mmCIF file of C-alpha atoms in Angstrom:
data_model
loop_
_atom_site.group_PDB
_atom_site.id
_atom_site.type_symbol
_atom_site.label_atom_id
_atom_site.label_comp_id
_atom_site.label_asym_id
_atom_site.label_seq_id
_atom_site.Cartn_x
_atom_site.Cartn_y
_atom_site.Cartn_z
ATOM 1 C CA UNK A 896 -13.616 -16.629 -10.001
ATOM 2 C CA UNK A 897 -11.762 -19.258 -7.635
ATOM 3 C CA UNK A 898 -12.140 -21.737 -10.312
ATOM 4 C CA UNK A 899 -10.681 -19.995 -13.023
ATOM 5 C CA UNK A 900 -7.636 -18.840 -11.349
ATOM 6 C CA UNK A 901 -7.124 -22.646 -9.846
ATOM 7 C CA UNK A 902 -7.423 -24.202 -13.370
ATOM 8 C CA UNK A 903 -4.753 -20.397 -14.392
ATOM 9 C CA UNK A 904 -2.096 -21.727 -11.465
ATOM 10 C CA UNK A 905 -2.824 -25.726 -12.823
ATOM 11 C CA UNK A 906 -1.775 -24.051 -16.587
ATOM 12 C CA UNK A 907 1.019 -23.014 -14.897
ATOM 13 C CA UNK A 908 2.131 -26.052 -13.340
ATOM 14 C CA UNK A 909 1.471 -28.306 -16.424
ATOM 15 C CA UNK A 910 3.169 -25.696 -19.203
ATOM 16 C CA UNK A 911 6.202 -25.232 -17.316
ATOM 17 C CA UNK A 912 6.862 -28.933 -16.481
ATOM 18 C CA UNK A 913 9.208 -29.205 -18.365
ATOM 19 C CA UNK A 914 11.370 -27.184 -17.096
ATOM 20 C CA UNK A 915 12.073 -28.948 -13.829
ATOM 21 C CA UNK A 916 14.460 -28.723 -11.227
ATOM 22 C CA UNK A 917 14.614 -24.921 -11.470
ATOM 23 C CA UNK A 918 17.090 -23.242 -9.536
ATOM 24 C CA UNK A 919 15.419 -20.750 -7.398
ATOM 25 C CA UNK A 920 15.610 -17.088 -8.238
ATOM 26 C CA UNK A 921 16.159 -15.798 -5.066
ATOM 27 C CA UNK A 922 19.189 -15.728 -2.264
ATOM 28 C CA UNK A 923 18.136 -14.903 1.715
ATOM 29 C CA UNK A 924 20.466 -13.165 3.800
ATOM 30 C CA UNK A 925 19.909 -12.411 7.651
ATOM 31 C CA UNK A 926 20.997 -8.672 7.648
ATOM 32 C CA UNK A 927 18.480 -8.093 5.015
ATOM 33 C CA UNK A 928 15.800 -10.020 6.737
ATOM 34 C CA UNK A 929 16.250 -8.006 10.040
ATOM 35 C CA UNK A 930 15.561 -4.721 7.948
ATOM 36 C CA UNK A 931 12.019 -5.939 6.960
ATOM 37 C CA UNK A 932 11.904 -7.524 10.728
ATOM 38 C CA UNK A 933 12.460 -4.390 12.508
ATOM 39 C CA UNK A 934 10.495 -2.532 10.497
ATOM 40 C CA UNK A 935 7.711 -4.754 11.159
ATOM 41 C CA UNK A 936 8.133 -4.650 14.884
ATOM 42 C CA UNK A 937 8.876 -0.922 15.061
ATOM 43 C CA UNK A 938 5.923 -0.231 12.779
ATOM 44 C CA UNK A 939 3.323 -2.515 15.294
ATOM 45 C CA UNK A 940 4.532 0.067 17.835
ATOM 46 C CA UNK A 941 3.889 3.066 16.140
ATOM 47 C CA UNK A 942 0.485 1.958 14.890
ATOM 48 C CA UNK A 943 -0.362 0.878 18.283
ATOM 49 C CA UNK A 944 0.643 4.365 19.903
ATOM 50 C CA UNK A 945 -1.202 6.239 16.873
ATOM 51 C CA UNK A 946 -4.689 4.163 17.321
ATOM 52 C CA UNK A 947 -4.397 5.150 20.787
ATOM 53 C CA UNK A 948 -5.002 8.915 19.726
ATOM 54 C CA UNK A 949 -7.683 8.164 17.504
ATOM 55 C CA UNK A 950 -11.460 9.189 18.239
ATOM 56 C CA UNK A 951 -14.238 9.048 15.809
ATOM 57 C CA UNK A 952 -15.814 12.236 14.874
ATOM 58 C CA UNK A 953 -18.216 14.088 17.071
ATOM 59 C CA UNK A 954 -21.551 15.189 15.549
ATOM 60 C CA UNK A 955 -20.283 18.948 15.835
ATOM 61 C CA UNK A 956 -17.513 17.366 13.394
ATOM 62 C CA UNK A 957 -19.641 16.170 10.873
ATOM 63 C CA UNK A 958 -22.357 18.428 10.899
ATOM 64 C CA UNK A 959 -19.403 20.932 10.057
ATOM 65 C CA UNK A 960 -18.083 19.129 6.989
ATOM 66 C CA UNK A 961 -17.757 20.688 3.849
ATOM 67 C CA UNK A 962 -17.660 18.461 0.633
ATOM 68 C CA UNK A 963 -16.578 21.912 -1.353
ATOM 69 C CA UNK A 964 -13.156 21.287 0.472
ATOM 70 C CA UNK A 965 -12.785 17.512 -0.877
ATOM 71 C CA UNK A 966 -10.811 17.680 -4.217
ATOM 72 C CA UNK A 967 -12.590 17.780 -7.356
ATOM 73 C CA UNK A 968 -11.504 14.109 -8.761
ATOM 74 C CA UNK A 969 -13.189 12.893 -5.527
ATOM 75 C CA UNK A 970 -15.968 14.444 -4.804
ATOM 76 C CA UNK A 971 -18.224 12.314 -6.349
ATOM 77 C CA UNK A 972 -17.763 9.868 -4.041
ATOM 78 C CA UNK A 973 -19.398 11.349 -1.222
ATOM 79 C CA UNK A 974 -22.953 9.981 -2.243
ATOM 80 C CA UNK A 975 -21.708 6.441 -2.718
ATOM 81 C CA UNK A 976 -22.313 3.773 -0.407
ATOM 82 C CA UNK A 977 -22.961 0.052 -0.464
ATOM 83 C CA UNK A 978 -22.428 -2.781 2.469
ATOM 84 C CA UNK A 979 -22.744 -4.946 -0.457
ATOM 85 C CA UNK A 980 -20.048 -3.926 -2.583
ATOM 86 C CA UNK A 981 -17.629 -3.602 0.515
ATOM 87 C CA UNK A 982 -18.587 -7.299 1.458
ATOM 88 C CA UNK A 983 -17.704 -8.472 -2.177
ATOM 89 C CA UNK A 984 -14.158 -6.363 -1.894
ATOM 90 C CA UNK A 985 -13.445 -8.593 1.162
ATOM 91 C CA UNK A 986 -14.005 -11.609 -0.990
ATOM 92 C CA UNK A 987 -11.872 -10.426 -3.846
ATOM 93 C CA UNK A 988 -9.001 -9.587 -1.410
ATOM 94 C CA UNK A 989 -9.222 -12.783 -0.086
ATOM 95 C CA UNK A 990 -9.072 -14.438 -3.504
ATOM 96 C CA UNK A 991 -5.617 -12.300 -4.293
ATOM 97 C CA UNK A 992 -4.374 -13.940 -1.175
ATOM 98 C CA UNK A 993 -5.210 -17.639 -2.750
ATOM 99 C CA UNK A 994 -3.673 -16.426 -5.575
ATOM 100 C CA UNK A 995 -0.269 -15.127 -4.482
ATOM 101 C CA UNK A 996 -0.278 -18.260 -1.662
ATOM 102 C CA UNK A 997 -1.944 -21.029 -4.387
ATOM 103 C CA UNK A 998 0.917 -20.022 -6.823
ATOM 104 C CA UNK A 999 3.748 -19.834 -4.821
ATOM 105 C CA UNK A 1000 2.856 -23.417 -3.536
ATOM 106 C CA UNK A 1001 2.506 -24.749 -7.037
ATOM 107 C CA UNK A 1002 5.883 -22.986 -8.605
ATOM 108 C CA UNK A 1003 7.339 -24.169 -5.397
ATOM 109 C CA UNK A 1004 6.322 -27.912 -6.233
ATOM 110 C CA UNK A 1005 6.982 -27.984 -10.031
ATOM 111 C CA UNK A 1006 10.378 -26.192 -9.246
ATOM 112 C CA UNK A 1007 11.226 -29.178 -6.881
ATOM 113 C CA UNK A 1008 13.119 -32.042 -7.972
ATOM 114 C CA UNK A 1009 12.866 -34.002 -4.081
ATOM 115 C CA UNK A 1010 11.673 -33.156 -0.900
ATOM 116 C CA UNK A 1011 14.549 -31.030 0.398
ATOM 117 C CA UNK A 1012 14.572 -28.921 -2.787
ATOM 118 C CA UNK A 1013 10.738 -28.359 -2.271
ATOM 119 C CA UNK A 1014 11.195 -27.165 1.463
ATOM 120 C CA UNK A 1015 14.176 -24.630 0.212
ATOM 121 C CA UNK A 1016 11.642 -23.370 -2.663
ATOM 122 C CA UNK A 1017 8.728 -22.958 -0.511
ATOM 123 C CA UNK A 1018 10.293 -21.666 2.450
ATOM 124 C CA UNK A 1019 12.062 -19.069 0.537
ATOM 125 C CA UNK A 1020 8.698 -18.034 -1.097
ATOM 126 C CA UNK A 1021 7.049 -18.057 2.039
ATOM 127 C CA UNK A 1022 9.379 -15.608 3.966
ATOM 128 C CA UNK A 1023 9.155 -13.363 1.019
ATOM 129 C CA UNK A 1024 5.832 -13.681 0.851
ATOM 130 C CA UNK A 1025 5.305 -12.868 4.746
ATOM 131 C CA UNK A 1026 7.879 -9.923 4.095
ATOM 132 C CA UNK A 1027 5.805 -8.149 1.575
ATOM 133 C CA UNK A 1028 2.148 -8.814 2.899
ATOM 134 C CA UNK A 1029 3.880 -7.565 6.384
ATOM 135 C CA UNK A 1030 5.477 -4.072 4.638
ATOM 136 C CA UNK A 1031 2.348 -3.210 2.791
ATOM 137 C CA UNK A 1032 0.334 -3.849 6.532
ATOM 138 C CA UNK A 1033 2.700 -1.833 8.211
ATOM 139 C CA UNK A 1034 2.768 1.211 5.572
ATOM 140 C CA UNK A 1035 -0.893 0.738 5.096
ATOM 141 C CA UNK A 1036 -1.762 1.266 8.975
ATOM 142 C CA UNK A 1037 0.712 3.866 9.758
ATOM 143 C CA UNK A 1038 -0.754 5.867 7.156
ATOM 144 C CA UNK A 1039 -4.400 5.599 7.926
ATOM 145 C CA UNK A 1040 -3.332 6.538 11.538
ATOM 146 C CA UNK A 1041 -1.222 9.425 10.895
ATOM 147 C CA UNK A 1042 -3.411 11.262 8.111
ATOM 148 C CA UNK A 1043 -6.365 10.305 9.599
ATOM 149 C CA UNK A 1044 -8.558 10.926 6.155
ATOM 150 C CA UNK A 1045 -12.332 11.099 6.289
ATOM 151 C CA UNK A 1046 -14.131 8.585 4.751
ATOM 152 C CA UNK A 1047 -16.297 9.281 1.935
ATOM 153 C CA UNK A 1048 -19.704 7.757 3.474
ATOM 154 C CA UNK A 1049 -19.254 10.341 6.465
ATOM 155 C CA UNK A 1050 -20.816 13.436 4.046
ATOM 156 C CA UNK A 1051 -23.487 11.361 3.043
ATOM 157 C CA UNK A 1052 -26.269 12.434 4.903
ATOM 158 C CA UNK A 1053 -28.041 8.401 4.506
ATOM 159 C CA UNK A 1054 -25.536 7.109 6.368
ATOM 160 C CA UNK A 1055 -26.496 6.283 9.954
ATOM 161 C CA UNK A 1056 -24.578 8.519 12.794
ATOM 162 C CA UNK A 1057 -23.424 5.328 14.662
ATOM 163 C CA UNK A 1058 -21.543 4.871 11.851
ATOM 164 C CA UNK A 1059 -19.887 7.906 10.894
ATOM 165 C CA UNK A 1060 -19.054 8.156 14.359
ATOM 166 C CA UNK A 1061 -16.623 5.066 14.573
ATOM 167 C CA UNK A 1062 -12.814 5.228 14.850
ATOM 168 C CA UNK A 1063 -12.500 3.241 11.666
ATOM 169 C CA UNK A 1064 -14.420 6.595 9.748
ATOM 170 C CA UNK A 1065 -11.099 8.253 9.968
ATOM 171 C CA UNK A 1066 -9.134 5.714 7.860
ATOM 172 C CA UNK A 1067 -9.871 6.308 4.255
ATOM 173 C CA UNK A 1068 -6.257 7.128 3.260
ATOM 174 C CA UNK A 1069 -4.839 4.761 1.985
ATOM 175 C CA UNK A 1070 -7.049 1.732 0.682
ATOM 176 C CA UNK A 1071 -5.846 -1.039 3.104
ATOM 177 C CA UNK A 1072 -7.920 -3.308 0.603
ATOM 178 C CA UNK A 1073 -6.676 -2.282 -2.529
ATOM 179 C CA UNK A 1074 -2.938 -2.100 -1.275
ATOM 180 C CA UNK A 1075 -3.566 -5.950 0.142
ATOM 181 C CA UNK A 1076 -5.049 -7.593 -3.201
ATOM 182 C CA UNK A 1077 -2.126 -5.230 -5.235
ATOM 183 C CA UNK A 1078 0.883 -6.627 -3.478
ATOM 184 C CA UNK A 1079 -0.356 -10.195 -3.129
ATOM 185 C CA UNK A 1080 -0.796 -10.308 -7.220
ATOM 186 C CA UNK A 1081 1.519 -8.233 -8.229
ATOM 187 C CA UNK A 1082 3.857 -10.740 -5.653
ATOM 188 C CA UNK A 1083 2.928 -13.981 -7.684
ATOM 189 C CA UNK A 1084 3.485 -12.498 -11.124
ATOM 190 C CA UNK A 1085 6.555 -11.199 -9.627
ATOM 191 C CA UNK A 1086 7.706 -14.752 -9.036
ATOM 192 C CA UNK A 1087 5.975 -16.420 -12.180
ATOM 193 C CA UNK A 1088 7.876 -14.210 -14.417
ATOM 194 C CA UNK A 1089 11.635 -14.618 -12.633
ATOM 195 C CA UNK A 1090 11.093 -18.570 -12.330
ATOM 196 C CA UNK A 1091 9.877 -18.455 -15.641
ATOM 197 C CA UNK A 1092 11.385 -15.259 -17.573
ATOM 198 C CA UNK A 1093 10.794 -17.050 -21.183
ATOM 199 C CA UNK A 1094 7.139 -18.362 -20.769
ATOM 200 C CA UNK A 1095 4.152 -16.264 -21.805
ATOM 201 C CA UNK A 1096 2.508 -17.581 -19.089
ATOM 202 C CA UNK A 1097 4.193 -14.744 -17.330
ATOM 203 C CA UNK A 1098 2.428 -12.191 -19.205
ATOM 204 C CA UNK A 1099 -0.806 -13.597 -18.535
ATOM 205 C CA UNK A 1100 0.351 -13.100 -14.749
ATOM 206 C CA UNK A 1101 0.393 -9.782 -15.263
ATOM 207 C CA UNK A 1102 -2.455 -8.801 -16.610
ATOM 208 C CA UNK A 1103 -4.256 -11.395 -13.363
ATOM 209 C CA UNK A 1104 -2.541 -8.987 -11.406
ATOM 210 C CA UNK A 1105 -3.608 -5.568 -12.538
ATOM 211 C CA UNK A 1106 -7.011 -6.632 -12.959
ATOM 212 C CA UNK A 1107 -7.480 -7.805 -9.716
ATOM 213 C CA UNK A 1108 -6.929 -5.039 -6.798
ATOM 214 C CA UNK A 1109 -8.254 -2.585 -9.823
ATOM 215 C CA UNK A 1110 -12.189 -4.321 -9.169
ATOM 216 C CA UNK A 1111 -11.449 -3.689 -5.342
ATOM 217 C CA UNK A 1112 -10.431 -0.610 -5.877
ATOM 218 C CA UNK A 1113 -14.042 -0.301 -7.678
ATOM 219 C CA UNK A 1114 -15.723 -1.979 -5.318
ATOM 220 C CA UNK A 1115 -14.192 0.108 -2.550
ATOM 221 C CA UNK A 1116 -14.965 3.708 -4.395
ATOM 222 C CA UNK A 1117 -18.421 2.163 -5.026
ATOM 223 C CA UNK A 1118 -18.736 0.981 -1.591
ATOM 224 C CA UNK A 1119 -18.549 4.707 -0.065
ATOM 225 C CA UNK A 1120 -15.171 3.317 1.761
ATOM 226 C CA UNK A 1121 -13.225 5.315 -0.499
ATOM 227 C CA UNK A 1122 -12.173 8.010 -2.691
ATOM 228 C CA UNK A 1123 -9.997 7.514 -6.080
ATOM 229 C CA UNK A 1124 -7.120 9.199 -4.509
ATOM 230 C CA UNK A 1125 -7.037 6.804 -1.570
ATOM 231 C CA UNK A 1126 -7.465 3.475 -4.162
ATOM 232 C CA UNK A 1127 -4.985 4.924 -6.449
ATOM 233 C CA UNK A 1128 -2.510 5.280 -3.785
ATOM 234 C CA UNK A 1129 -2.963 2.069 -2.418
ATOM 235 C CA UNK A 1130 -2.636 0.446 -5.614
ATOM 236 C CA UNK A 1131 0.484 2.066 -6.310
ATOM 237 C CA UNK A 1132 1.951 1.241 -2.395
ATOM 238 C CA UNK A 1133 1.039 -2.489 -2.929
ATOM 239 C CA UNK A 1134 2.373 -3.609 -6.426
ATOM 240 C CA UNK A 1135 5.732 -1.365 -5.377
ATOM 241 C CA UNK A 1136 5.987 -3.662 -2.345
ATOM 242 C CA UNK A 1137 4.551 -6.628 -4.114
ATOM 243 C CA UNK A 1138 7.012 -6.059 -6.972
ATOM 244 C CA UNK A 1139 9.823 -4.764 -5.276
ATOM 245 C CA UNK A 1140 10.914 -7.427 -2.384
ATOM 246 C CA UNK A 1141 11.192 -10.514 -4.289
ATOM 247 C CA UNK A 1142 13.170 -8.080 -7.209
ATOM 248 C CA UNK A 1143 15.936 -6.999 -3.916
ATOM 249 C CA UNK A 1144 16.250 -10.577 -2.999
ATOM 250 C CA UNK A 1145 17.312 -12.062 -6.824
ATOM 251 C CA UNK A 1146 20.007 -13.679 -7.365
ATOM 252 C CA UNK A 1147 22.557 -11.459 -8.948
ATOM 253 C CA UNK A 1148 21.768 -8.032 -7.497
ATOM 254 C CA UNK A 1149 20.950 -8.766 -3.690
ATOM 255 C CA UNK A 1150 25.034 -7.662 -3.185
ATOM 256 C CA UNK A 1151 24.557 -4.707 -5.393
ATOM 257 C CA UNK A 1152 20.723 -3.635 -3.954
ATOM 258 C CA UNK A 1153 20.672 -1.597 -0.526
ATOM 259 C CA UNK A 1154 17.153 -1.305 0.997
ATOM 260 C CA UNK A 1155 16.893 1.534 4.260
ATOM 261 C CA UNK A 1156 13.612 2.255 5.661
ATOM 262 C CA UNK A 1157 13.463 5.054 7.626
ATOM 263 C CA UNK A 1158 10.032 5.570 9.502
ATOM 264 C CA UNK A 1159 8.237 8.617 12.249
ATOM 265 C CA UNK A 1160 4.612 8.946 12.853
ATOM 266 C CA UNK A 1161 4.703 11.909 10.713
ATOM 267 C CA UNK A 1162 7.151 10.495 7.451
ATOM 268 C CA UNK A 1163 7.732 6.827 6.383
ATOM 269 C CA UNK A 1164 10.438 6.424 3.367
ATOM 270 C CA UNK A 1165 11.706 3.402 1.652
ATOM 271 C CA UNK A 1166 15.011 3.841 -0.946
ATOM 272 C CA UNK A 1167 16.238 1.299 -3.035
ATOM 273 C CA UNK A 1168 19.986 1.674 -4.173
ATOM 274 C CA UNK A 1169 21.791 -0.303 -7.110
#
């Protein structure tokens, strides 16, 4: 897979050259910056103080479970489980993170016209880039340690104890893995299609980027790690953030867009005004 999507960002590179010295698509400003940076910082401390309360389940807890109480759509799951499939969903998440990093570098360098034009494109790609892989992280782990969501694999009675009992059994909702791979492509066809609105390169980018977190969302229900409703969710959570940051910082809109995040261990809420 690395292979195609290198010779996918090369296509990129070589069908847009033409269109050099492309002004970049997106303005920075400080006071929007410190929204995402407090977030971030405030978010580490509520995740930290939430972990801090979390215990894996006793055997009393598990021998109690009932999978009648799991909803319908994702009860299925329960008798999934593979270390396999989980290993591979590591792999593809890692492989949306070349991608969104791999094509930001190479729009960054065909954009370029000299090496203080580069630095401007990159940088500015980079922060964004940082700024949505750090809100998905944040809203990821403050959700998985506030609902607290039993993990599929803990009903399934082939599953060892020692492993039902660990903290990490209570973090099913949302899929940290799916979210991750979502933002990061739906991030770089984000940016292919507003550096390049005209090129059907950009739809190509699209489709990369659904397909993508959708097979670790597979892999993940497959895995046991997951149910639908947790992969669904994530999926949704990361190509909003993945989609939606670079969109608030365009050129055009960034003095008409107002972003407030307002965040407790029990409610996090994002709203985007025009």
């Amino acid at each position: 897979m690395f292979k195609q999507l290198l010779l996918f960002w090369v296509c990129v590179l070589i069908i847009n050259t033409a269109q050099s010295q492309t002004p970049i698509p997106y303005t920075l400003h400080w006071g929007h910056e410190s929204i995402y940076t407090a977030y971030s910082l405030a978010g580490l401390a509520t995740i930290y103080s939430l972990n801090k309360q979390i215990e894996g389940h006793s055997l009393e807890e598990i021998q109690s479970l009932n999978s009648a109480t799991i909803w319908r759509i994702d009860r299925n799951t329960i008798h999934k489980y593979s270390e396999q499939k989980a290993h591979i969903s590591d792999y593809v998440v890692g492989t949306a993170c070349i991608v969104s990093v791999g094509g930001a570098g190479l729009i960054a360098l065909q954009a370029a016209h000299d090496k203080q034009s580069f630095i401007k494109h990159a940088g500015t790609l980079a922060i964004l880039w940082a700024e949505t892989n750090a809100v998905t992280m944040i809203t990821t782990n403050i959700a998985k340690s506030s609902v607290r969501r039993t993990r599929p694999y803990v009903y399934n009675s082939e599953v060892t104890m020692e492993t039902k009992m660990e903290k990490d059994s209570r973090k099913s909702f949302f899929s940290g893995h799916t979210a991750f791979s979502a933002s990061n492509c739906f991030f770089a066809a984000q940016v292919v299609s507003q550096y390049y609105p005209k090129s059907t390169i950009s739809y190509a980018s699209w489709g990369l980027a659904t397909l993508i977190p959708a097979s670790v969302a597979y892999l993940r229900v497959q895995s046991g790690r997951h149910f639908p409703t947790d992969v669904i969710s994530g999926y949704i959570i990361g190509a909003a953030c993945g989609i939606l940051i670079p969109y608030v910082h365009t050129r055009g809109i960034d003095n008409k867009s107002n972003v407030q995040i307002g965040m407790s261990p029990q409610v996090i809420s994002v709203s985007l005004a025009f």
